[in-house]
PDB file of C-alpha atoms in Angstrom:
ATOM      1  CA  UNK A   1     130.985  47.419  17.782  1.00  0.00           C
ATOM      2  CA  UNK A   2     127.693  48.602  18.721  1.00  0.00           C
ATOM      3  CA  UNK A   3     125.253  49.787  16.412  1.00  0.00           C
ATOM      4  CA  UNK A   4     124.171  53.710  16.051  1.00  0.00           C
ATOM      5  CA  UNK A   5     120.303  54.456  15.149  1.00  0.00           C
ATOM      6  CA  UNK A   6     120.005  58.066  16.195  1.00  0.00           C
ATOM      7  CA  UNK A   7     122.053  60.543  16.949  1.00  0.00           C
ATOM      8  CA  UNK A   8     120.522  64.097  18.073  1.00  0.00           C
ATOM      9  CA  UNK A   9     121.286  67.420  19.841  1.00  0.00           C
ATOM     10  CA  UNK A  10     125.299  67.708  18.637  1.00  0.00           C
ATOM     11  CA  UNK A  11     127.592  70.326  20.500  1.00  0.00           C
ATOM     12  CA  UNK A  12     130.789  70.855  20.750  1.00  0.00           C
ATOM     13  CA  UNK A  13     132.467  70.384  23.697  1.00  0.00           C
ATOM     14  CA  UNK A  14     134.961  72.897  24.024  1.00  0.00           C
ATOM     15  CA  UNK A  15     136.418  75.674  22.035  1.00  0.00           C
ATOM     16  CA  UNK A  16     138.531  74.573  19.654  1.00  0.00           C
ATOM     17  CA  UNK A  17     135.752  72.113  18.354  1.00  0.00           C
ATOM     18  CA  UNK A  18     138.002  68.815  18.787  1.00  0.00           C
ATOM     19  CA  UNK A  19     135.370  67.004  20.582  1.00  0.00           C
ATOM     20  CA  UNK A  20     131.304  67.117  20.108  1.00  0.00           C
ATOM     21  CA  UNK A  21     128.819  66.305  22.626  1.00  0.00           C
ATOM     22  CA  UNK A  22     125.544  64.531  21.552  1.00  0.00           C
ATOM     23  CA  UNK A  23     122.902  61.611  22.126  1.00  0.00           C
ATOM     24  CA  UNK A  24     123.125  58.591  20.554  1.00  0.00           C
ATOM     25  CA  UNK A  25     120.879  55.688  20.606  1.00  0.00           C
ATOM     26  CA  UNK A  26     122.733  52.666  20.142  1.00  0.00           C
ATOM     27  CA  UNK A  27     120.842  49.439  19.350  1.00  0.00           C
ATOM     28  CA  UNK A  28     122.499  47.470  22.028  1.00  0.00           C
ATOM     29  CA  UNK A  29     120.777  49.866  25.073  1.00  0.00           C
ATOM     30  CA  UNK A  30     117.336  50.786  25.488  1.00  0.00           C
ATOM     31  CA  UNK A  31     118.004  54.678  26.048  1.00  0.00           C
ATOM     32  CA  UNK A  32     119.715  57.153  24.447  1.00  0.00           C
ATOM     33  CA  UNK A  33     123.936  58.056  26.255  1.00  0.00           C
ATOM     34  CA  UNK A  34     125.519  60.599  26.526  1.00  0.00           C
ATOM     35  CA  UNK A  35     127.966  60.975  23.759  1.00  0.00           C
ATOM     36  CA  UNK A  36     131.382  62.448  23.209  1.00  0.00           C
ATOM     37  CA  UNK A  37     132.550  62.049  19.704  1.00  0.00           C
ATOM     38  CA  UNK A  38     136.801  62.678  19.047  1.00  0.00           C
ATOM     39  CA  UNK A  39     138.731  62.220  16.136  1.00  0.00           C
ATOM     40  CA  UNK A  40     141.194  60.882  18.887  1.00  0.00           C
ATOM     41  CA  UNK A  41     138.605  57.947  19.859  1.00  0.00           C
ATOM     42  CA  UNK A  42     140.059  54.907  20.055  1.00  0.00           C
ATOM     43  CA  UNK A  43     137.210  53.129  18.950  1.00  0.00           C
ATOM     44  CA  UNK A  44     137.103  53.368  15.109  1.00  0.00           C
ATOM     45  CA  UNK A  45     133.097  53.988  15.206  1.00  0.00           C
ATOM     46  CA  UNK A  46     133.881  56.815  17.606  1.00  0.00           C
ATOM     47  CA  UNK A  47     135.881  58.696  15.050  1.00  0.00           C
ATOM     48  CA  UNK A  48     133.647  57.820  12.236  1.00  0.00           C
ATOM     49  CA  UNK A  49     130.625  59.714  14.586  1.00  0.00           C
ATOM     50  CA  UNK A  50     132.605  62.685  14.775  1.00  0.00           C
ATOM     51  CA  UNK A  51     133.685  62.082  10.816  1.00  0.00           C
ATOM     52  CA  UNK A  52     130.024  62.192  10.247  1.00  0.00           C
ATOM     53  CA  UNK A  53     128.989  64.864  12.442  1.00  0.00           C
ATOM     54  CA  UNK A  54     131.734  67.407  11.011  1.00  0.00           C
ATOM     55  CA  UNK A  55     130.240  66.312   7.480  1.00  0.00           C
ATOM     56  CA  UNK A  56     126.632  67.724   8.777  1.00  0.00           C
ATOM     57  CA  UNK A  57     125.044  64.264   8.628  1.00  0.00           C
ATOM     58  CA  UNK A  58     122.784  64.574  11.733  1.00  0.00           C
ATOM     59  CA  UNK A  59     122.136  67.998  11.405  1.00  0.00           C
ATOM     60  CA  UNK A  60     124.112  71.712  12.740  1.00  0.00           C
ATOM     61  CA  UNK A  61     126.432  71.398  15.794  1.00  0.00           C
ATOM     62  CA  UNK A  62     125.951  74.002  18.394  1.00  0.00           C
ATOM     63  CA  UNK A  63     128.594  76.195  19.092  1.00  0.00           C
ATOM     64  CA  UNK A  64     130.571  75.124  22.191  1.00  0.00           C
ATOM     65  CA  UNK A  65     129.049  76.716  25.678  1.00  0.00           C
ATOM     66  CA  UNK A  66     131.337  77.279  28.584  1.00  0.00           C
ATOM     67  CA  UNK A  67     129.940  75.558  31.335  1.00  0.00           C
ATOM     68  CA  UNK A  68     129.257  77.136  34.986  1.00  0.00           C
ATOM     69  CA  UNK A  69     131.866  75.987  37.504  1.00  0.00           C
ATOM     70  CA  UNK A  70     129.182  74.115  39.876  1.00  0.00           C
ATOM     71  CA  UNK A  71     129.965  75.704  43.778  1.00  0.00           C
ATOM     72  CA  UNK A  72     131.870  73.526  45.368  1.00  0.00           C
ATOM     73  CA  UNK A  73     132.257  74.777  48.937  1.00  0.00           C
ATOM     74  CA  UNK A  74     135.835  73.600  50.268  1.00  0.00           C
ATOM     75  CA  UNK A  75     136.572  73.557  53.715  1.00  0.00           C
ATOM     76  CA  UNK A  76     139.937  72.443  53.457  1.00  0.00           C
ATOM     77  CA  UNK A  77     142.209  74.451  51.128  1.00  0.00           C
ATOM     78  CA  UNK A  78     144.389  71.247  50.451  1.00  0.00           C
ATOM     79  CA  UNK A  79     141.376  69.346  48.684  1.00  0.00           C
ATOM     80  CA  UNK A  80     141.201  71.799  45.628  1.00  0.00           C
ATOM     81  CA  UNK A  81     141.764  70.595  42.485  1.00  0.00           C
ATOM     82  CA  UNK A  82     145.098  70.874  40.895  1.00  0.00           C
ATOM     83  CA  UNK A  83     145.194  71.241  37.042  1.00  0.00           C
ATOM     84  CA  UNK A  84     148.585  69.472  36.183  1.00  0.00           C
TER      85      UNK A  84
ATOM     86  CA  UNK B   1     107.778 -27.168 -10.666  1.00  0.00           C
ATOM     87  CA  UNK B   2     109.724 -30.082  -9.341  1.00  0.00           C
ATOM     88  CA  UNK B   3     113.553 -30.180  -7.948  1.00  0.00           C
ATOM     89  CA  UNK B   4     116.511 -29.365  -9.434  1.00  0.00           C
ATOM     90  CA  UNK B   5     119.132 -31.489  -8.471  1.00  0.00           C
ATOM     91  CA  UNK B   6     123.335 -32.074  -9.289  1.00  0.00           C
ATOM     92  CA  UNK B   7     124.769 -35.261  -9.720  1.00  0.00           C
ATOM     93  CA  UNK B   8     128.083 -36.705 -11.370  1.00  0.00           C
ATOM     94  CA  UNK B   9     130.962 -33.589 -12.021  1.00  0.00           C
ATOM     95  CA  UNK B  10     131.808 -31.403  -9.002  1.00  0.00           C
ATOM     96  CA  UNK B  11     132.457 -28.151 -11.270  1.00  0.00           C
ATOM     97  CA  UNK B  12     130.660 -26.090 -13.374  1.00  0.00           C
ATOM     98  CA  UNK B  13     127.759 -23.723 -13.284  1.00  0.00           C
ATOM     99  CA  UNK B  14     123.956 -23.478 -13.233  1.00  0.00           C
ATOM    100  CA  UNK B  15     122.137 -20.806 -14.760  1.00  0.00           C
ATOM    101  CA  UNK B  16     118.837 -20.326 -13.500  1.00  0.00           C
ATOM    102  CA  UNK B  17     116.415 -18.590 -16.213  1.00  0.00           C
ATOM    103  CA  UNK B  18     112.741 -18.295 -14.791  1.00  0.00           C
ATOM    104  CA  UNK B  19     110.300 -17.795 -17.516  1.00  0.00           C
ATOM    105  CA  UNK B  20     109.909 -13.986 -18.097  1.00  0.00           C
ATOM    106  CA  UNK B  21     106.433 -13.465 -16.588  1.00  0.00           C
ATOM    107  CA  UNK B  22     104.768 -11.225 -14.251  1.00  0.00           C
ATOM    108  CA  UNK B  23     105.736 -10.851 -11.015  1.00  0.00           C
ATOM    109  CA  UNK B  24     108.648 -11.945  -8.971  1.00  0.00           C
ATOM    110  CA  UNK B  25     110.339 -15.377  -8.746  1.00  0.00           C
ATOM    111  CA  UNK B  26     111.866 -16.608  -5.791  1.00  0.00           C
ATOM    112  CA  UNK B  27     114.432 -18.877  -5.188  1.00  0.00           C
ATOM    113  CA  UNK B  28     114.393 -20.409  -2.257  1.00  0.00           C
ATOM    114  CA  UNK B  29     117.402 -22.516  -0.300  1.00  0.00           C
ATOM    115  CA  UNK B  30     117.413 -25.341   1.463  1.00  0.00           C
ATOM    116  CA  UNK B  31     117.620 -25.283   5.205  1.00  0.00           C
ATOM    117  CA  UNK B  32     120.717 -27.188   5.511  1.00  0.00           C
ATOM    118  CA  UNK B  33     123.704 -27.022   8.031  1.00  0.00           C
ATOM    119  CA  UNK B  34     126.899 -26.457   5.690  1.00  0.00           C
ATOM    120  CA  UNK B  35     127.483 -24.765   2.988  1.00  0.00           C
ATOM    121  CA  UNK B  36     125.112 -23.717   0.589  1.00  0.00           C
ATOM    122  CA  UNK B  37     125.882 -21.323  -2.374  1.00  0.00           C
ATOM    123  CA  UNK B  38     129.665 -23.154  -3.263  1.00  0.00           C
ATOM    124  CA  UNK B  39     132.079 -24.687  -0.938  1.00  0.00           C
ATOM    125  CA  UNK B  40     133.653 -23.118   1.844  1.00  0.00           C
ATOM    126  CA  UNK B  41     135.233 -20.270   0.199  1.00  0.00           C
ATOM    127  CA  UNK B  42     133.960 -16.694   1.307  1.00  0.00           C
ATOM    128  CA  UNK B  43     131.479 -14.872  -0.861  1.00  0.00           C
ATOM    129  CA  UNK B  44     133.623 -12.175  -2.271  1.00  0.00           C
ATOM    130  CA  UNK B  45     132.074  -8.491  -2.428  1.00  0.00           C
ATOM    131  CA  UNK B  46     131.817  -8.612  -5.981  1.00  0.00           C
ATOM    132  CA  UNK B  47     129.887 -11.199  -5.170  1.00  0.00           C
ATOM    133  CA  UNK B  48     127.378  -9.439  -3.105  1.00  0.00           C
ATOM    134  CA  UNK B  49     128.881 -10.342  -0.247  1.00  0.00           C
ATOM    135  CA  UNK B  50     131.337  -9.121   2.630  1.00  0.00           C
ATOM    136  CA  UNK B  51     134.049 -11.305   1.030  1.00  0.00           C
ATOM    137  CA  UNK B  52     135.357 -12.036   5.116  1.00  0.00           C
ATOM    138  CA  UNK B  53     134.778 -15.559   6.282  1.00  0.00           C
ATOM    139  CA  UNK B  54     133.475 -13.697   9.539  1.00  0.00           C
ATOM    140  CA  UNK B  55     133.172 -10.688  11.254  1.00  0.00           C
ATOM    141  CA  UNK B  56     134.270  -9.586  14.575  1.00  0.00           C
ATOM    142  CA  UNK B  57     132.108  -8.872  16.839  1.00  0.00           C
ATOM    143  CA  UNK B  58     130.527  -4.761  17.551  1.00  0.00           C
ATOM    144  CA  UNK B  59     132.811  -3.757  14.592  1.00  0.00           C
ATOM    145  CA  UNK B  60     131.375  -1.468  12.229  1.00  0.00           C
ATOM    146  CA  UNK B  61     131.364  -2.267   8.385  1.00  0.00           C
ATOM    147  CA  UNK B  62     133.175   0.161   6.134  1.00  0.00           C
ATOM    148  CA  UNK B  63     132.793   0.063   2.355  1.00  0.00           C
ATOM    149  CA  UNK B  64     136.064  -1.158   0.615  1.00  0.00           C
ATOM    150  CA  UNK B  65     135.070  -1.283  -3.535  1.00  0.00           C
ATOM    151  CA  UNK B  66     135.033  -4.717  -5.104  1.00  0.00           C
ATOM    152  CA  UNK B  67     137.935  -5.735  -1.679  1.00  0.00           C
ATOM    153  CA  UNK B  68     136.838  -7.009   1.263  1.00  0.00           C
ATOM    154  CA  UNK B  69     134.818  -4.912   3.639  1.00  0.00           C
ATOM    155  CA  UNK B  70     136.711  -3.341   6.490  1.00  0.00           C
ATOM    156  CA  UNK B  71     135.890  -3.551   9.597  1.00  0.00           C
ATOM    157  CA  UNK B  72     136.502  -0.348  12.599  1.00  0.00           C
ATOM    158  CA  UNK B  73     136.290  -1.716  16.594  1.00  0.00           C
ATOM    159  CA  UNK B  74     134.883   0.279  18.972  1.00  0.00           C
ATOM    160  CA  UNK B  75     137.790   1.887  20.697  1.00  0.00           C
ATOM    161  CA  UNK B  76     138.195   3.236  23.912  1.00  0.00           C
ATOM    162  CA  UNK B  77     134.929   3.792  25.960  1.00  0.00           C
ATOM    163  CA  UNK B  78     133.303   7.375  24.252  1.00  0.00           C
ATOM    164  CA  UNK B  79     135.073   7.311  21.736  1.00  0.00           C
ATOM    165  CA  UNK B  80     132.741   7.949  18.069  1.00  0.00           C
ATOM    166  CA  UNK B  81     133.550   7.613  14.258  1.00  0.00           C
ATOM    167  CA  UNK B  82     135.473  10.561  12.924  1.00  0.00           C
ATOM    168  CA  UNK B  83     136.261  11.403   9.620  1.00  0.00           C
ATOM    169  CA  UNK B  84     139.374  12.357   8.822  1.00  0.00           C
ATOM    170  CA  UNK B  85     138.525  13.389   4.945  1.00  0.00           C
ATOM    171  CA  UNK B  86     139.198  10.218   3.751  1.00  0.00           C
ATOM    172  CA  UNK B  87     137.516   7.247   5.894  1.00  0.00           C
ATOM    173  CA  UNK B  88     136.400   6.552   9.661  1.00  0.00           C
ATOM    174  CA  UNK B  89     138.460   5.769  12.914  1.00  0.00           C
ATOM    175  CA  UNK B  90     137.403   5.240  16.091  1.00  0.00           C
ATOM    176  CA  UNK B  91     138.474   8.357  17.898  1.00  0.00           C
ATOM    177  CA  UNK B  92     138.178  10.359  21.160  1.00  0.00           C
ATOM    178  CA  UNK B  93     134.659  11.857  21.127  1.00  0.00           C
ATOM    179  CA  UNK B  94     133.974  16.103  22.248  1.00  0.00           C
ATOM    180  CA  UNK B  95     132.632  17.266  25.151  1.00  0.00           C
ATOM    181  CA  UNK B  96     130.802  20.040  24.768  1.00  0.00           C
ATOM    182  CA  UNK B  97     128.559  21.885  22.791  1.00  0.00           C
ATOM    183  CA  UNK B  98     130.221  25.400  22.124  1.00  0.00           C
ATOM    184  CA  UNK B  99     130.898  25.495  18.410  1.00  0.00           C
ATOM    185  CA  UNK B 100     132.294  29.726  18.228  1.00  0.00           C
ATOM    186  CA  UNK B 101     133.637  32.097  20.973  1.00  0.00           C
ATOM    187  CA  UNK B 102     132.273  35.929  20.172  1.00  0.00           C
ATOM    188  CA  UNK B 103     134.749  38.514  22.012  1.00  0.00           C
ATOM    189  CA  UNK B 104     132.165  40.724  23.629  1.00  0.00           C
ATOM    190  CA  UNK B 105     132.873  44.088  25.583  1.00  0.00           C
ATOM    191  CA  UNK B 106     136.020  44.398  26.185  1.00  0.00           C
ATOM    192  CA  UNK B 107     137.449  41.402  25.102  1.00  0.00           C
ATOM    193  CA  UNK B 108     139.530  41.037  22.065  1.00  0.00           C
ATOM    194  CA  UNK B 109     140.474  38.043  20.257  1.00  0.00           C
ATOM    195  CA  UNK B 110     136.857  37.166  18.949  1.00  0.00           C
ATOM    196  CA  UNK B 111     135.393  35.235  17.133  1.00  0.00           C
ATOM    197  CA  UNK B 112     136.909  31.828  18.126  1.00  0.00           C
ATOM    198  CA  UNK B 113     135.592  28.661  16.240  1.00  0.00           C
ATOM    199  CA  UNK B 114     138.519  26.520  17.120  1.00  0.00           C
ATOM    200  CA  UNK B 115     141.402  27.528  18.656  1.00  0.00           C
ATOM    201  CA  UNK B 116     142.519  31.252  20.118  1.00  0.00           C
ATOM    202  CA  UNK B 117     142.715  33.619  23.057  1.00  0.00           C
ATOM    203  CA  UNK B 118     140.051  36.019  24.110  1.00  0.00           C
ATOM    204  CA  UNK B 119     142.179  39.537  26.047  1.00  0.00           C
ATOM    205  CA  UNK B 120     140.966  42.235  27.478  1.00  0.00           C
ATOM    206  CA  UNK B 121     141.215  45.476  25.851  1.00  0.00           C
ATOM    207  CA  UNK B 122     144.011  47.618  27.788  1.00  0.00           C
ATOM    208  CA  UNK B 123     143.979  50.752  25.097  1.00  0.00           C
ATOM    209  CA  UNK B 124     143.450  53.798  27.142  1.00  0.00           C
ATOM    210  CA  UNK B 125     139.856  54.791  27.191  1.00  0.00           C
ATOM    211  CA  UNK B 126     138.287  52.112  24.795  1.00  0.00           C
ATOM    212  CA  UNK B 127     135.417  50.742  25.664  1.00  0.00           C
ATOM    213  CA  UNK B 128     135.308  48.301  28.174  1.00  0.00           C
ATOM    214  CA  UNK B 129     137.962  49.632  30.078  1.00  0.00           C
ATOM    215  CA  UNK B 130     137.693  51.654  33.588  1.00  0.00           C
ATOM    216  CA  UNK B 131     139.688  54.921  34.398  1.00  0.00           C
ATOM    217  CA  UNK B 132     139.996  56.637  37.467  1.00  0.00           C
ATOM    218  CA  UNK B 133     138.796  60.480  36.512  1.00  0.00           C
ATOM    219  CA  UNK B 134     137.652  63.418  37.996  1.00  0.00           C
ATOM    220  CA  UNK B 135     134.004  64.918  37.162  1.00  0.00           C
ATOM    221  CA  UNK B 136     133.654  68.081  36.367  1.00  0.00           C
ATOM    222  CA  UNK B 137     129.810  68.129  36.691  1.00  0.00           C
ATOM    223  CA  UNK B 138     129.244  67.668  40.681  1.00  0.00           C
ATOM    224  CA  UNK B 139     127.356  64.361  41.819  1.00  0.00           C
ATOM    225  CA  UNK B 140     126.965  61.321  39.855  1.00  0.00           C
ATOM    226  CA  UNK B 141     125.543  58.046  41.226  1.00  0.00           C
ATOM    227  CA  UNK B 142     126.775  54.627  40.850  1.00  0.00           C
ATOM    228  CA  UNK B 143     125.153  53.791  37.252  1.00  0.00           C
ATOM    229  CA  UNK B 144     124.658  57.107  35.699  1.00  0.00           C
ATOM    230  CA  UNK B 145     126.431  57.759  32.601  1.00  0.00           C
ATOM    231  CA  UNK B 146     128.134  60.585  31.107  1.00  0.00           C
ATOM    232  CA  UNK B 147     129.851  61.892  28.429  1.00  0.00           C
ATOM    233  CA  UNK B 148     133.080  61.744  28.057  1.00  0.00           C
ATOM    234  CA  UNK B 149     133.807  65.486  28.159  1.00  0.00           C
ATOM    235  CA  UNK B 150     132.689  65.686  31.464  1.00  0.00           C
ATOM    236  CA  UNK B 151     135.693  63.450  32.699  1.00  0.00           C
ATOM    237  CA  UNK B 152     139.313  63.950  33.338  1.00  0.00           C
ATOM    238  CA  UNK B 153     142.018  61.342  33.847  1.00  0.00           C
ATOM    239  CA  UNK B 154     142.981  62.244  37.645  1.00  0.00           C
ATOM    240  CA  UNK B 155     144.394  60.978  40.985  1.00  0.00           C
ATOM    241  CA  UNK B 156     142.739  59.640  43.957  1.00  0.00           C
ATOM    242  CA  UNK B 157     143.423  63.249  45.253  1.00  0.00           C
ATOM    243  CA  UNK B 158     141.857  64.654  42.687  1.00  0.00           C
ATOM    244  CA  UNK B 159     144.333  66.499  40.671  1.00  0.00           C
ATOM    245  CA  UNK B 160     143.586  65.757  36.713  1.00  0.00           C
ATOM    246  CA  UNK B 161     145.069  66.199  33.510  1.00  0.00           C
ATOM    247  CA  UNK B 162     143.584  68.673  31.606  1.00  0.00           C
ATOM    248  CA  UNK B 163     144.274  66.619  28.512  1.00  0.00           C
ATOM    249  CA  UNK B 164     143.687  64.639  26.849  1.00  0.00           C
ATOM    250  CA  UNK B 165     140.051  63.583  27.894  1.00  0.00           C
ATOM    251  CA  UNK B 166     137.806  60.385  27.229  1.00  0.00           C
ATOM    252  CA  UNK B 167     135.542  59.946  24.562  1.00  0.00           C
ATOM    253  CA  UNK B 168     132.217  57.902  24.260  1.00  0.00           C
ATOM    254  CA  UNK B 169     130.103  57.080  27.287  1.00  0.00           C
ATOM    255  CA  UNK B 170     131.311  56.569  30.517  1.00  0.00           C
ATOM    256  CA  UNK B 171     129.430  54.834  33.226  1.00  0.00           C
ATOM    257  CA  UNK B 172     130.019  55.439  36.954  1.00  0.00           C
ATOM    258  CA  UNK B 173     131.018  53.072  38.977  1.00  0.00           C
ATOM    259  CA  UNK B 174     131.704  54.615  42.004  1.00  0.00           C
ATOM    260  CA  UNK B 175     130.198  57.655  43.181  1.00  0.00           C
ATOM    261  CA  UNK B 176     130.903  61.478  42.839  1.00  0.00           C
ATOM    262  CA  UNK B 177     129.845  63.773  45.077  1.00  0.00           C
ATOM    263  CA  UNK B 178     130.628  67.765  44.766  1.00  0.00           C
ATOM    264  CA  UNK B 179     133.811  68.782  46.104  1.00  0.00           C
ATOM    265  CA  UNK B 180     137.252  68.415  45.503  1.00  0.00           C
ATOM    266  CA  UNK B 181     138.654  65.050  45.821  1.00  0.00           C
ATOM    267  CA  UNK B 182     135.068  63.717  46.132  1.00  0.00           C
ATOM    268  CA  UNK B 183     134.589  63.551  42.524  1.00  0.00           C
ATOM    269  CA  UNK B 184     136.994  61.057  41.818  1.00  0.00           C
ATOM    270  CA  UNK B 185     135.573  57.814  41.377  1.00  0.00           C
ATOM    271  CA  UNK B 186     135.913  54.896  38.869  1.00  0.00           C
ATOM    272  CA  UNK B 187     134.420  55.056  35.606  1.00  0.00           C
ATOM    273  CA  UNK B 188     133.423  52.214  32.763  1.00  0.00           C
ATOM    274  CA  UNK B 189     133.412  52.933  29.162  1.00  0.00           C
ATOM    275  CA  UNK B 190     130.002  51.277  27.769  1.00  0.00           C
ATOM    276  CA  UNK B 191     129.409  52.877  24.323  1.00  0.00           C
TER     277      UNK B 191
END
């Protein structure tokens, strides 16, 4: 199980607020990830970051921000992206 | 002092005193062929000695209170004296110097110190484990990571499932590039 030092910049990652975005510096890599922290983690320390960051431990969470679809020019209509 | 010598009865016993006085006395024995202390019995442990009349040859000594010593042969070739809680055989030696087994990412099963298996971790998105996703964000090169939100559990195609989606931090393994089907790629959970 690695080991958290830091965790900074929380956000939630979508609306409902079942899922927070954040960095964490883990002891066992030199920089700080990319985080998402879920009650539905399978790793136990991945719930216990979210437990923590509902609790207020590393700070406020941002509220969730919708992100910009990024332009994805398709030339062929049968290579969208289908939602199941 | 002169010598001490025994003549007439063939039993009994001689009690050396040396005068109390400084220092240390020494007796010393003849340098005879035969026996020298008694007759040809053995000199018994109690005794001070191995109470064997002789001892076989590369065998190691083992303690055996006021009995006879025992005696443990070599073995088989490699073979070393092991314990087994109470006193010493000759057994089979190790080979090998790992003494513990740590399951790192990944694996389960850790830590092994003598007998076990090490797995890999199947549960869907734990870490250690790779899932084919789509990403949501455009480009990624081989070795970036990501969060987890950014993923979606998808075909080759590149149709996803909207739910549910990863957690943690996912590295990329393959490569995304913007468009479509494009951004599917492999992904490694790290952290």
């Amino acid at each position: 199980m690695p080991t958290v030092q830091t965790v900074t910049d929380p956000i939630y990652a979508n609306e409902a607020g079942t899922a927070i975005n954040c960095m964490v510096k883990f002891e066992e890599f030199p920089t700080a990830l990319p985080f998402t922290a879920s009650p539905n983690d399978p790793e136990e320390y991945g719930r216990q970051l979210y437990a923590d960051l509902v609790a207020g431990v590393y700070g406020p969470i941002a509220p969730y921000v919708k992100p910009v679809p990024p332009a994805t020019p398709t030339s062929n209509p049968s290579e969208a992206p289908k939602v199941l | 002092m002169g010598n001490l010598a025994l003549a007439g009865s063939t039993s009994g016993a001689i009690t050396l005193s040396p005068p109390a006085v400084a220092g240390s006395n020494t007796l010393t024995l003849p340098a005879v062929t035969g026996n020298v202390l008694t007759d040809a019995a053995v000199i018994t442990a109690s005794q001070g000695g191995t109470g064997n009349t002789f001892l076989t040859a590369n065998s190691v000594l083992l303690g055996n209170g006021s009995s006879a010593v025992q005696t443990v042969p070599p073995g088989a070739s490699g073979n070393v004296l092991k314990s087994n809680g109470t006193t010493w055989t000759s057994s089979a030696g190790g080979t090998g110097t790992v003494t513990s087994i740590t399951a790192g990412t990944g694996l389960s099963g850790g830590t092994i110190t003598t007998s076990g298996t090490i797995a890999l971790v199947t549960t869907l998105g734990a870490v250690g484990t790779y899932a084919m996703c789509f990403y949501s964000s455009g480009s990624l090169s081989p070795g970036s990571t990501t969060a987890g939100s950014n993923l979606y559990y998808s075909s080759a195609s590149g149709a996803y499932l909207s739910s549910p989606q990863p957690s943690g931090t996912w590295q990329c393994m393959g490569y995304s590039s913007s468009g479509c089907s494009g951004q599917v790629t492999l992904f490694l959970r790290i952290a």
